[in-house]
Amino acid sequence: FIDHQKMDDDCVRDDDAHPHLTYTSPFVFLLILGNRCEKIGGKMDQPLVSIVSPSTVVSEGVYQFLRGSIYGALWGMVTPFYPPGSPGAAKEAATGVFRAAPPFSSMSSIPSNAVLFGTILGVQRLSCKTLEMLRGKDDIWNDVFGFGVTYKYYQTFLAKTETRLLRHNRIVGATVFMTVVYANVFV
């Protein structure tokens, strides 16, 4: 049930500037409902306040990890780069000459790219949602912080050496495997 009179009292109407669009129109109401955050107090001029809980932070991080894994798997099918530790990558490192791998040539590049993309998206979302929960605000600075954390994560674990990248992928893969085993055996 929508109380149109209360919405008219709480919101500033600007019918002269936009006669086709008022705050009580269904279009604007759907936009307000579609927003990630909720206005607290009912006034339109108050800042956005976050309603994120710890379970939301974790679920957002897991969702983005899975989404990134799908993107990475698709990229792994057509990537011109050889997977880390493969003979093509070793030859490339020894000679210093880049030679593109043919599309669909190595199915072993799919898990490597899935883990790479999944962790990048998961770390970004987990860090920005954690800051949003701690600050209690949903604004652009949460995303800026998330990008900074992701960049440092990438520089530390993914871009240093091939050995570190392989170790990272094995740890993340083992964690995903153990999570699936736990969910199917113990829960």
C-alpha atoms as one frame of an Amber mdcrd trajectory, in Angstrom:
protein
   0.000   0.000   0.000   1.438   3.373  -1.032   0.475   6.411   1.023   0.578
   9.031  -1.748  -0.318  11.886   0.600   2.626  11.081   2.920   4.969  10.839
  -0.076   3.722  14.219  -1.313   4.309  15.773   2.126   7.793  14.280   2.549
   9.036  14.849  -0.993   9.614  18.027  -2.896   7.532  18.069  -6.022   8.852
  19.860  -9.051   5.977  19.530 -11.482   6.995  22.637 -13.432  10.441  21.244
 -14.309   9.217  17.709 -15.022   5.441  17.661 -15.466   5.478  14.050 -16.678
   7.406  12.778 -13.652   6.263  13.252 -10.077   7.470  11.492  -6.947   4.203
   9.618  -6.693   4.404   8.135 -10.161   4.892   4.354 -10.350   8.120   4.843
 -12.324   9.804   6.831  -9.558   8.426   4.492  -6.915  10.056   1.558  -8.730
  13.319   3.492  -8.915  13.206   4.091  -5.188  12.489   0.410  -4.550  15.258
  -0.630  -6.929  17.890   1.347  -5.051  20.405  -0.758  -3.108  19.930   1.308
   0.033  16.971   2.562   1.926  16.123   6.092   2.939  15.893   6.271   6.722
  13.476   8.792   8.144  11.386   9.310   5.020  12.894  12.656   3.935  14.304
  12.864   0.436  17.149  15.230   1.428  18.709  12.881   4.002  21.876  10.936
   3.032  21.767   7.274   2.099  22.191   4.956   5.062  23.396   1.418   4.539
  21.378  -1.568   5.738  24.131  -4.128   5.139  24.632  -6.981   7.621  27.586
  -9.409   7.949  25.654 -12.130   6.131  24.998  -9.715   3.252  28.715  -8.895
   3.057  29.661 -12.578   2.828  26.910 -13.415   0.337  27.874 -10.463  -1.888
  31.522 -11.606  -1.828  30.632 -15.205  -2.685  28.223 -14.106  -5.424  30.844
 -11.871  -7.052  33.446 -14.646  -6.788  31.130 -17.048  -8.623  30.207 -14.412
 -11.185  33.877 -13.618 -11.798  34.633 -17.315 -12.090  32.102 -17.638 -14.888
  33.619 -14.635 -16.687  37.101 -16.093 -16.192  36.067 -19.500 -17.485  34.638
 -17.922 -20.616  37.813 -15.881 -21.060  39.909 -19.008 -20.476  38.297 -20.674
 -23.472  39.464 -18.008 -25.901  42.439 -16.389 -24.167  45.620 -15.882 -26.182
  47.763 -16.544 -23.080  49.013 -19.949 -21.983  48.086 -21.073 -18.452  50.793
 -20.764 -15.780  53.085 -23.786 -15.597  52.225 -25.073 -19.079  54.889 -25.864
 -21.714  53.739 -22.873 -23.800  54.172 -20.501 -20.844  57.607 -21.971 -20.069
  58.706 -21.512 -23.694  57.392 -17.957 -23.650  59.283 -17.178 -20.435  62.512
 -18.723 -21.763  62.517 -16.975 -25.133  60.749 -13.752 -24.143  58.699 -13.909
 -27.348  54.916 -13.844 -27.062  53.091 -16.277 -29.305  49.329 -16.350 -28.923
  47.718 -19.636 -27.993  44.964 -20.695 -30.387  41.393 -20.421 -29.055  40.076
 -23.555 -27.341  43.613 -25.028 -27.444  44.060 -25.611 -23.738  41.238 -26.522
 -21.417  43.647 -26.213 -18.476  43.538 -22.415 -18.822  39.845 -22.372 -17.857
  40.282 -23.070 -14.107  43.275 -20.751 -13.871  41.385 -17.850 -15.407  38.230
 -18.644 -13.447  40.153 -18.419 -10.169  41.923 -15.240 -11.273  38.762 -13.377
 -12.292  36.737 -14.801  -9.394  39.171 -13.664  -6.725  39.493 -10.194  -8.222
  35.727  -9.633  -8.227  35.249 -11.364  -4.866  37.947  -9.352  -3.071  36.640
  -6.084  -4.485  33.049  -6.727  -3.425  33.997  -8.167  -0.037  36.197  -5.184
   0.838  33.782  -2.487  -0.325  30.779  -4.102   1.382  32.770  -4.565   4.603
  33.643  -0.869   4.620  30.019  -0.006   3.864  28.895  -2.069   6.848  31.496
  -0.503   9.153  30.794   3.079   8.038  27.040   2.680   7.745  27.034   4.632
   4.466  26.629   3.606   0.853  28.695   5.947  -1.294  31.430   5.952  -3.919
  34.247   5.887  -1.331  33.411   2.283  -0.483  34.061   1.299  -4.102  37.261
   3.363  -4.249  38.488   1.557  -1.127  37.507  -1.786  -2.700  39.492  -1.021
  -5.841  42.516  -0.073  -3.720  42.362  -3.315  -1.750  41.905  -5.301  -4.964
  44.894  -3.612  -6.584  47.097  -4.422  -3.582  45.799  -8.013  -3.554  46.576
  -8.338  -7.253  50.075  -6.902  -6.823  50.829  -9.150  -3.839  49.399 -12.499
  -4.914  48.763 -12.492  -8.646  51.397 -10.335 -10.347  54.633 -11.091  -8.452
  55.828 -14.451  -9.765  54.359 -17.402 -11.595  55.076 -19.617  -8.578  53.053
 -17.329  -6.329  50.212 -17.302  -8.858  50.189 -21.115  -9.009  50.199 -21.334
  -5.211  47.364 -18.806  -5.019  45.260 -20.717  -7.550  45.816 -24.011  -5.735
  44.835 -22.521  -2.375  41.670 -20.941  -3.790  40.806 -24.134  -5.697  41.302
 -26.263  -2.566  39.137 -23.846  -0.579  36.322 -24.046  -3.148  36.633 -27.849
  -3.239  36.503 -28.115   0.578  33.493 -25.794   0.659  31.616 -28.012  -1.797
  32.558 -31.131   0.178  31.463 -29.531   3.458  28.158 -28.352   1.962  27.358
 -31.788   0.536  28.603 -34.013   3.363  28.113 -32.152   6.623  25.178 -29.821
   5.991
